[in-house]
Structures are given as structure tokens and as C-alpha cells.
PDB file of N, CA, C and O in Angstrom:
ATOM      1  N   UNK A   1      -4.979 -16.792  31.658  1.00  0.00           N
ATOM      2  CA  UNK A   1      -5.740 -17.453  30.638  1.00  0.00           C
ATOM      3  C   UNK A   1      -6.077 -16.442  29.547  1.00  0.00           C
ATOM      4  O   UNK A   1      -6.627 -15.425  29.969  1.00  0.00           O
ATOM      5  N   UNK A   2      -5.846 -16.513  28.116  1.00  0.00           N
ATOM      6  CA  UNK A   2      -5.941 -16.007  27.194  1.00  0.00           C
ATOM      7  C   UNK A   2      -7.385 -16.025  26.713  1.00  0.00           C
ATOM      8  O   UNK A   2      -8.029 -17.053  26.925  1.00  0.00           O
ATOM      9  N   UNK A   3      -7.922 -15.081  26.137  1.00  0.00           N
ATOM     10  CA  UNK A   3      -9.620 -14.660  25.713  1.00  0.00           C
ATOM     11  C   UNK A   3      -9.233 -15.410  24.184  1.00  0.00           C
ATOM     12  O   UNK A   3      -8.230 -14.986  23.610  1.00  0.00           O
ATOM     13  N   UNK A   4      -9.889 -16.322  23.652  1.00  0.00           N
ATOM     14  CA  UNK A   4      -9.904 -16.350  22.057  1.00  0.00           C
ATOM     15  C   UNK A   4     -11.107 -15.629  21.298  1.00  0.00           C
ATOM     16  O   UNK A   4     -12.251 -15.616  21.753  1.00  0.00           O
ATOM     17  N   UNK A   5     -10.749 -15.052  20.139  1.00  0.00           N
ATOM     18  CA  UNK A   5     -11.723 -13.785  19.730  1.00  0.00           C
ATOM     19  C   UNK A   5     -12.570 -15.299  18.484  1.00  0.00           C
ATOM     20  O   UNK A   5     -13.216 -14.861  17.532  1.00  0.00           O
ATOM     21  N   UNK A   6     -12.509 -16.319  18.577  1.00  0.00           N
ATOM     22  CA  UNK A   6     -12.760 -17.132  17.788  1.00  0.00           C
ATOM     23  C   UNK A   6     -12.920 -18.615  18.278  1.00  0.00           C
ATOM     24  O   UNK A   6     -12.234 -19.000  19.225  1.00  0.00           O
ATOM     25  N   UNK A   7     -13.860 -19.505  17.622  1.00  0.00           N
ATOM     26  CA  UNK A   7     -13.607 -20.743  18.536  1.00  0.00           C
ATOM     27  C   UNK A   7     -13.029 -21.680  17.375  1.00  0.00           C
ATOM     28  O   UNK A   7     -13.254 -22.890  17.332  1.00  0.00           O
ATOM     29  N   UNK A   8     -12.191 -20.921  16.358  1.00  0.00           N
ATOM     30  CA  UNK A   8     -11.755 -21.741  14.957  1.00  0.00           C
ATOM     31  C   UNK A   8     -10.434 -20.962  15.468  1.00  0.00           C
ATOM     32  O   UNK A   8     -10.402 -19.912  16.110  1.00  0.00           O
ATOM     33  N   UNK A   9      -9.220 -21.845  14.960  1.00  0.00           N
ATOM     34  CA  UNK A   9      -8.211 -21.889  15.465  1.00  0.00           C
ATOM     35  C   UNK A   9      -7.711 -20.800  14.209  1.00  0.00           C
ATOM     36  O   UNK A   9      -8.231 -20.970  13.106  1.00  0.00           O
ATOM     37  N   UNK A  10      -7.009 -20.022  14.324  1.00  0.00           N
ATOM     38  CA  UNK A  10      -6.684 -19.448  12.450  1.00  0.00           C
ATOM     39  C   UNK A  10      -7.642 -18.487  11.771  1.00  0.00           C
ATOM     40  O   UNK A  10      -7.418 -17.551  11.004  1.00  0.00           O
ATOM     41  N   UNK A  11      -8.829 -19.004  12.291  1.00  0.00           N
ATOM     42  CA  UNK A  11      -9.706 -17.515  12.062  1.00  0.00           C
ATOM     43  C   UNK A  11      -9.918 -16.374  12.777  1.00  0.00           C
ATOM     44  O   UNK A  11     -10.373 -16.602  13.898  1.00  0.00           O
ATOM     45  N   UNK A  12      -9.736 -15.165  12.503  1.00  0.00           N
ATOM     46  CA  UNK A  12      -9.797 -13.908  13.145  1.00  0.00           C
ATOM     47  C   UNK A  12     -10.776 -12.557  12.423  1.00  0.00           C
ATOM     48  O   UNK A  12     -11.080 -12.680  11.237  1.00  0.00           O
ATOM     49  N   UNK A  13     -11.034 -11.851  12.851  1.00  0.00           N
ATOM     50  CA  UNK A  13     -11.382 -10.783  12.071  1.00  0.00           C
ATOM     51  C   UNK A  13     -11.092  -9.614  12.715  1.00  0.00           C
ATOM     52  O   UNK A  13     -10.959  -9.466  13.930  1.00  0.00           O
ATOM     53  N   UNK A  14     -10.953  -8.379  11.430  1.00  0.00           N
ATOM     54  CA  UNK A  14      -9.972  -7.585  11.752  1.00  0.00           C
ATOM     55  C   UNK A  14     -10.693  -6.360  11.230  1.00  0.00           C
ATOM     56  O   UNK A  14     -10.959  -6.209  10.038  1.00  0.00           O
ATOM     57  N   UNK A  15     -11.048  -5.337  12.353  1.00  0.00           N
ATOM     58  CA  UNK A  15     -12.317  -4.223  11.774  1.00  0.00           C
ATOM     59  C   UNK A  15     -11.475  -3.496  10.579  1.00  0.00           C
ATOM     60  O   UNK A  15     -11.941  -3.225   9.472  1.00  0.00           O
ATOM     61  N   UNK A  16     -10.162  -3.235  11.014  1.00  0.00           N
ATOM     62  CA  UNK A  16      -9.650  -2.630   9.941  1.00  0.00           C
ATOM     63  C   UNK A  16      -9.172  -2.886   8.467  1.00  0.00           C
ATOM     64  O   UNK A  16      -9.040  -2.143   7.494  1.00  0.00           O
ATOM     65  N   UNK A  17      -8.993  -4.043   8.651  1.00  0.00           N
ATOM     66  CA  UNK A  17      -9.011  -4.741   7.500  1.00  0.00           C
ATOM     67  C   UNK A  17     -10.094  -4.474   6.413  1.00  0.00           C
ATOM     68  O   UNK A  17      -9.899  -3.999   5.295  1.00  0.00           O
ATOM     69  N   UNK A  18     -11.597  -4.980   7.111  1.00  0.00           N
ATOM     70  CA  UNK A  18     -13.128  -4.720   6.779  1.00  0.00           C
ATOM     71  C   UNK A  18     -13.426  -3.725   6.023  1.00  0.00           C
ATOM     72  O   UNK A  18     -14.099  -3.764   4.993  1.00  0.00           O
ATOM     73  N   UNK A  19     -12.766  -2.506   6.685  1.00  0.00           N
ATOM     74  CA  UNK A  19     -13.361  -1.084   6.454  1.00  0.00           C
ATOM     75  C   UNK A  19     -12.323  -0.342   5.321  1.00  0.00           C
ATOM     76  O   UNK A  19     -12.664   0.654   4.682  1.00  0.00           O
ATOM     77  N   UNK A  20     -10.795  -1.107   5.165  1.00  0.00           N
ATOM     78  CA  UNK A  20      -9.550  -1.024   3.928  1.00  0.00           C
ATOM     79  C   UNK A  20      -8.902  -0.205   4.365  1.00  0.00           C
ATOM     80  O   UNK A  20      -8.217   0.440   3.571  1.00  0.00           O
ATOM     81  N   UNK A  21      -8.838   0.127   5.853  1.00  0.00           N
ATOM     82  CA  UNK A  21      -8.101   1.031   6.164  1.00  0.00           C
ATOM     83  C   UNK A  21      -6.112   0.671   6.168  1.00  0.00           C
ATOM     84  O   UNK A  21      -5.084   1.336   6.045  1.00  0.00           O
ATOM     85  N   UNK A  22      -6.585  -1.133   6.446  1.00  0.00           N
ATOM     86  CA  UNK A  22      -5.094  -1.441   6.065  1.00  0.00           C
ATOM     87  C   UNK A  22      -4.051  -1.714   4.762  1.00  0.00           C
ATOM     88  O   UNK A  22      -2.940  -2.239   4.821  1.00  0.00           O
ATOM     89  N   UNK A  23      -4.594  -1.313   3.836  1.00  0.00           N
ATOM     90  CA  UNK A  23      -4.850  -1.359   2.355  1.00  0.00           C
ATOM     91  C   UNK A  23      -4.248   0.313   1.886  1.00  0.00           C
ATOM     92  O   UNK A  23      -3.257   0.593   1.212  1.00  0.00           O
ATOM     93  N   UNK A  24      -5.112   1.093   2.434  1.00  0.00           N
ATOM     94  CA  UNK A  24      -4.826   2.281   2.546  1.00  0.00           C
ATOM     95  C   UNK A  24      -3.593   2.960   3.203  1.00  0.00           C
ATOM     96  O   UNK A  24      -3.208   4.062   2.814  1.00  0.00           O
ATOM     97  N   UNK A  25      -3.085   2.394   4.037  1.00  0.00           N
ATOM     98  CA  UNK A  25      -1.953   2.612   5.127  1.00  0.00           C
ATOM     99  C   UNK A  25      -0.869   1.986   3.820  1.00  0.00           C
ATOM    100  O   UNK A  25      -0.033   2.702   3.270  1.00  0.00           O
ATOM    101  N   UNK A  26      -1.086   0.571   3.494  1.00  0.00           N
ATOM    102  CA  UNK A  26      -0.356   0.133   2.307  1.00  0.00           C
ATOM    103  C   UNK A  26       0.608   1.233   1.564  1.00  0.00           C
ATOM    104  O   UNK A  26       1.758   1.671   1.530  1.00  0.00           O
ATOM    105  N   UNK A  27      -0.709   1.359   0.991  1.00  0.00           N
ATOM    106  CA  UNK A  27      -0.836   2.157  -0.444  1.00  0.00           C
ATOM    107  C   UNK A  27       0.159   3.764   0.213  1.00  0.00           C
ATOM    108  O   UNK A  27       1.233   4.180  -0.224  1.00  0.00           O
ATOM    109  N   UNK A  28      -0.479   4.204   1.071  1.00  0.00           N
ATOM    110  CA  UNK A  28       0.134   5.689   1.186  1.00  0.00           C
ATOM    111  C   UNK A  28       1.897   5.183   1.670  1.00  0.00           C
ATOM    112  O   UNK A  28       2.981   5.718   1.439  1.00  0.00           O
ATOM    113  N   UNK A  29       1.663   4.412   2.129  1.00  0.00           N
ATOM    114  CA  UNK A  29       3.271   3.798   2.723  1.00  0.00           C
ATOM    115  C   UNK A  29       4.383   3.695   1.553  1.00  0.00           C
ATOM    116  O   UNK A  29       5.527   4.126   1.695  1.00  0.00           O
ATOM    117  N   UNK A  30       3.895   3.060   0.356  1.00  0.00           N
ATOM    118  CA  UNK A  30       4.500   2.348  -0.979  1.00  0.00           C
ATOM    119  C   UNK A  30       4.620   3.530  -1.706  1.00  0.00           C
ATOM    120  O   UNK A  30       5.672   3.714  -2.317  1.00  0.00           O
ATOM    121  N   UNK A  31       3.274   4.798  -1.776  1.00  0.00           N
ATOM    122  CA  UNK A  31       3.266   6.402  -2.814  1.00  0.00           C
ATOM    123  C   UNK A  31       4.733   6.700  -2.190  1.00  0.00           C
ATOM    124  O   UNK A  31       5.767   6.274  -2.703  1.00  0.00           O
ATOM    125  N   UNK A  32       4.684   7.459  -1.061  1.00  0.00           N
ATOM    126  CA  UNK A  32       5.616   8.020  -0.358  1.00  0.00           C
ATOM    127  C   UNK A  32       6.758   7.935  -0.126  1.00  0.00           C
ATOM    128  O   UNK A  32       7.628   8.806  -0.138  1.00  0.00           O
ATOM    129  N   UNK A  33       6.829   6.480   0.180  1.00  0.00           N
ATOM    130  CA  UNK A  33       8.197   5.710   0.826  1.00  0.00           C
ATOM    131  C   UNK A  33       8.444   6.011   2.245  1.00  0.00           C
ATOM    132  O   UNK A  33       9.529   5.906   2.816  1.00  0.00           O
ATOM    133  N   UNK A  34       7.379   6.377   2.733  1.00  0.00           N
ATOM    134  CA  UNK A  34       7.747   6.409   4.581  1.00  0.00           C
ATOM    135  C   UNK A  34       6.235   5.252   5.125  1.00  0.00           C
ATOM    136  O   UNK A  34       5.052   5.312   4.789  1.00  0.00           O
ATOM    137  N   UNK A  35       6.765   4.545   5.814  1.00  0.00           N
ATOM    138  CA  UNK A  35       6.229   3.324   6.517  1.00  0.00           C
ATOM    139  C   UNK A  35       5.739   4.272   7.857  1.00  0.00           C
ATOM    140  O   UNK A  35       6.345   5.076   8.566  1.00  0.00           O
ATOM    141  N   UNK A  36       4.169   3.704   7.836  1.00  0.00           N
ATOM    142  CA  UNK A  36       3.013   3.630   8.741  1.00  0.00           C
ATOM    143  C   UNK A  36       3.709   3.213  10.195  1.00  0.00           C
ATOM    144  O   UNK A  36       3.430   3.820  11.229  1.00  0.00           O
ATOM    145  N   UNK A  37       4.291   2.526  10.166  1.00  0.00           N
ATOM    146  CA  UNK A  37       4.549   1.650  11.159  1.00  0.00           C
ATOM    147  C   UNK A  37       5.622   2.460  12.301  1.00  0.00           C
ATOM    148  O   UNK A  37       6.649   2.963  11.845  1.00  0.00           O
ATOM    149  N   UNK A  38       5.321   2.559  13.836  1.00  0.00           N
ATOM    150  CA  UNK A  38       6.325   3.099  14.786  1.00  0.00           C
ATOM    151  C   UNK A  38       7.623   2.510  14.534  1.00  0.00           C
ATOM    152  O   UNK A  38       8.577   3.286  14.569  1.00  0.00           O
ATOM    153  N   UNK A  39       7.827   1.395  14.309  1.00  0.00           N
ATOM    154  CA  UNK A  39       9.040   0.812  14.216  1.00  0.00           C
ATOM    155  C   UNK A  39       9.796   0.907  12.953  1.00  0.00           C
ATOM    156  O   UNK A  39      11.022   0.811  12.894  1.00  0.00           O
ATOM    157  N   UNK A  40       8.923   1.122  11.827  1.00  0.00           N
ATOM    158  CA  UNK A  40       9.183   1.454   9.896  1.00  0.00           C
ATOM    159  C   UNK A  40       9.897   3.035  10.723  1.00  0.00           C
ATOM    160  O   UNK A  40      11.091   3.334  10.750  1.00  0.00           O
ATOM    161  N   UNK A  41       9.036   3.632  11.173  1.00  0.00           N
ATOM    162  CA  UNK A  41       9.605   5.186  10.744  1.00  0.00           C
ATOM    163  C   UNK A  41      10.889   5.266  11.636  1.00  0.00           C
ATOM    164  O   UNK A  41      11.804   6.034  11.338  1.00  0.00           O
ATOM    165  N   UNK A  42      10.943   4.337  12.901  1.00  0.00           N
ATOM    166  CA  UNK A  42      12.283   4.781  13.517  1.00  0.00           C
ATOM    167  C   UNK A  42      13.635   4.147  12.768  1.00  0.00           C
ATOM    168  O   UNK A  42      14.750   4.667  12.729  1.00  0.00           O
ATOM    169  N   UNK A  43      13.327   3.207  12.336  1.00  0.00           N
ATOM    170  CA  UNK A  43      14.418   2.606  11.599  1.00  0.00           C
ATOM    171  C   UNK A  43      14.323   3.299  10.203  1.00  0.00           C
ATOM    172  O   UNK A  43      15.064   2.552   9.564  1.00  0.00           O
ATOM    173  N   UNK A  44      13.828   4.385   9.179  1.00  0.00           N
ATOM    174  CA  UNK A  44      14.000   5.108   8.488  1.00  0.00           C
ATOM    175  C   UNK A  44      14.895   5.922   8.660  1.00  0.00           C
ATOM    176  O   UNK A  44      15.883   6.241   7.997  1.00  0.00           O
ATOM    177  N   UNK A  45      14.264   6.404  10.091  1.00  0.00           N
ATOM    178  CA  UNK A  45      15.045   7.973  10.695  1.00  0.00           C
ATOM    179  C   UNK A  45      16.554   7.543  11.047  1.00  0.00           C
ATOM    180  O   UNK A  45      17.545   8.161  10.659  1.00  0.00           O
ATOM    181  N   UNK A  46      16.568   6.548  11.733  1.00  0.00           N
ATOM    182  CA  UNK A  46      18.013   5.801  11.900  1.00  0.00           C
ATOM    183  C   UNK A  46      18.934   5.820  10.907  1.00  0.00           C
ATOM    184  O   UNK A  46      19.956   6.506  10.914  1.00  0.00           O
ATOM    185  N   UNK A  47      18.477   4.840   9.781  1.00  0.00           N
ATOM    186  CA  UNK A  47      19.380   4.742   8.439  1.00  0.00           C
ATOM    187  C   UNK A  47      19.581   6.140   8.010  1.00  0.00           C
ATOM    188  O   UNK A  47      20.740   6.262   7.614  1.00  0.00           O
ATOM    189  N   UNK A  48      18.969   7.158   7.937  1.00  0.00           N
ATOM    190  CA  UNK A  48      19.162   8.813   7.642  1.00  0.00           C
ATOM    191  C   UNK A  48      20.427   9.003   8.360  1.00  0.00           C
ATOM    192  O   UNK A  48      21.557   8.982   7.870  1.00  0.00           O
ATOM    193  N   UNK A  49      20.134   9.170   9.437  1.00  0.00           N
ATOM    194  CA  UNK A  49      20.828  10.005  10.341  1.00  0.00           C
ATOM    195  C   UNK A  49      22.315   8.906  10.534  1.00  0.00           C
ATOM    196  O   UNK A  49      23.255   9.327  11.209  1.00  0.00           O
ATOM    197  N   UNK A  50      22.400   7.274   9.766  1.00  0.00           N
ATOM    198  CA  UNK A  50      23.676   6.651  10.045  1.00  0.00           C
ATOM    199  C   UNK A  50      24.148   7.181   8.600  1.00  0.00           C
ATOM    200  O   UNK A  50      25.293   7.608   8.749  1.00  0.00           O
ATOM    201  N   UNK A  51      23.778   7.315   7.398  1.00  0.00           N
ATOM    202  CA  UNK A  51      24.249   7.994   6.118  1.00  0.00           C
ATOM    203  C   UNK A  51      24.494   9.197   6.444  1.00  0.00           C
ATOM    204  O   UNK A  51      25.649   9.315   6.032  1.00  0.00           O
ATOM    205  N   UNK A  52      24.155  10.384   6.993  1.00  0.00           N
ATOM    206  CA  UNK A  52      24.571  11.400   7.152  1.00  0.00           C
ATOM    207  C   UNK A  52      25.258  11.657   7.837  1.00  0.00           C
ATOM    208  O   UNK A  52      25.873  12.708   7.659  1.00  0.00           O
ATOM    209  N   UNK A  53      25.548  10.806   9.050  1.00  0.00           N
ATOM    210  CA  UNK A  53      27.044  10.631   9.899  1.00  0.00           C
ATOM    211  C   UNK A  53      28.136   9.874   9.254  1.00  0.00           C
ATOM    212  O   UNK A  53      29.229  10.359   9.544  1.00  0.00           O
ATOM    213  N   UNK A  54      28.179   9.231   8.768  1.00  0.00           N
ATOM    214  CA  UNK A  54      28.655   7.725   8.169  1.00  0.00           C
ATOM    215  C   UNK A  54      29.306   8.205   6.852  1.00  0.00           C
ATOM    216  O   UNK A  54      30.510   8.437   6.739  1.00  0.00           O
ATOM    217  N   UNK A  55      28.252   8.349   5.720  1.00  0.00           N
ATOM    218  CA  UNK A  55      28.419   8.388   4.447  1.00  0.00           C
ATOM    219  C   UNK A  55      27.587   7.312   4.237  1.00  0.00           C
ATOM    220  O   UNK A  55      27.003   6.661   5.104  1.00  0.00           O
ATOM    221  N   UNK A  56      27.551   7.105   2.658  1.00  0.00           N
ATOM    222  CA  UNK A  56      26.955   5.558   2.619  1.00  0.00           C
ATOM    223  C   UNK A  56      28.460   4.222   2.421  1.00  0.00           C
ATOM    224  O   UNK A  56      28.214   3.017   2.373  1.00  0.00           O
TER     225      UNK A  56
END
């Protein structure tokens, strides 16, 4: 049985959101061009390393 963090179907809240930390992750993600995300950075490192084997 699943816990609902809400008794409205669609509503949630999200501390990080609140505090702009996901906003921030955004933003440094978009300056840079390397993604926050475990799965953004392995599939970065991937496409690298298939162009530098590969070519494009």
C-alpha cells in the first residue's frame, strides 16, 4: 500500500522546489552545458567517448 503525501490527487509539494534549489540546478545545467542529472551526465560522457571513437 502506497503512503499519499496529499489527500488532493495532483497536488504535491516539493522542499526543493520551495527553497529554488531546482531552478538553480536549472540554471547552472543550461551556463555550463553539463546536466545535474546521474543519467544527463552518463549519457554526455557516452556521446564523448562514441565521437571520439566513432568520429561524428
Amino acid at each position: 500500500m502506497s503512503k499519499k503525501s496529499t489527500p488532493i490527487p495532483g497536488l504535491s509539494f516539493s522542499w526543493k522546489r520551495a527553497l529554488g534549489i531546482t531552478k538553480l540546478k536549472r540554471n547552472i545545467a543550461q551556463a555550463t552545458g553539463i546536466p545535474t542529472t546521474k543519467a544527463g551526465v552518463e549519457r554526455k560522457i557516452g556521446n564523448i567517448i562514441m565521437k571520439t571513437l566513432f568520429g561524428k
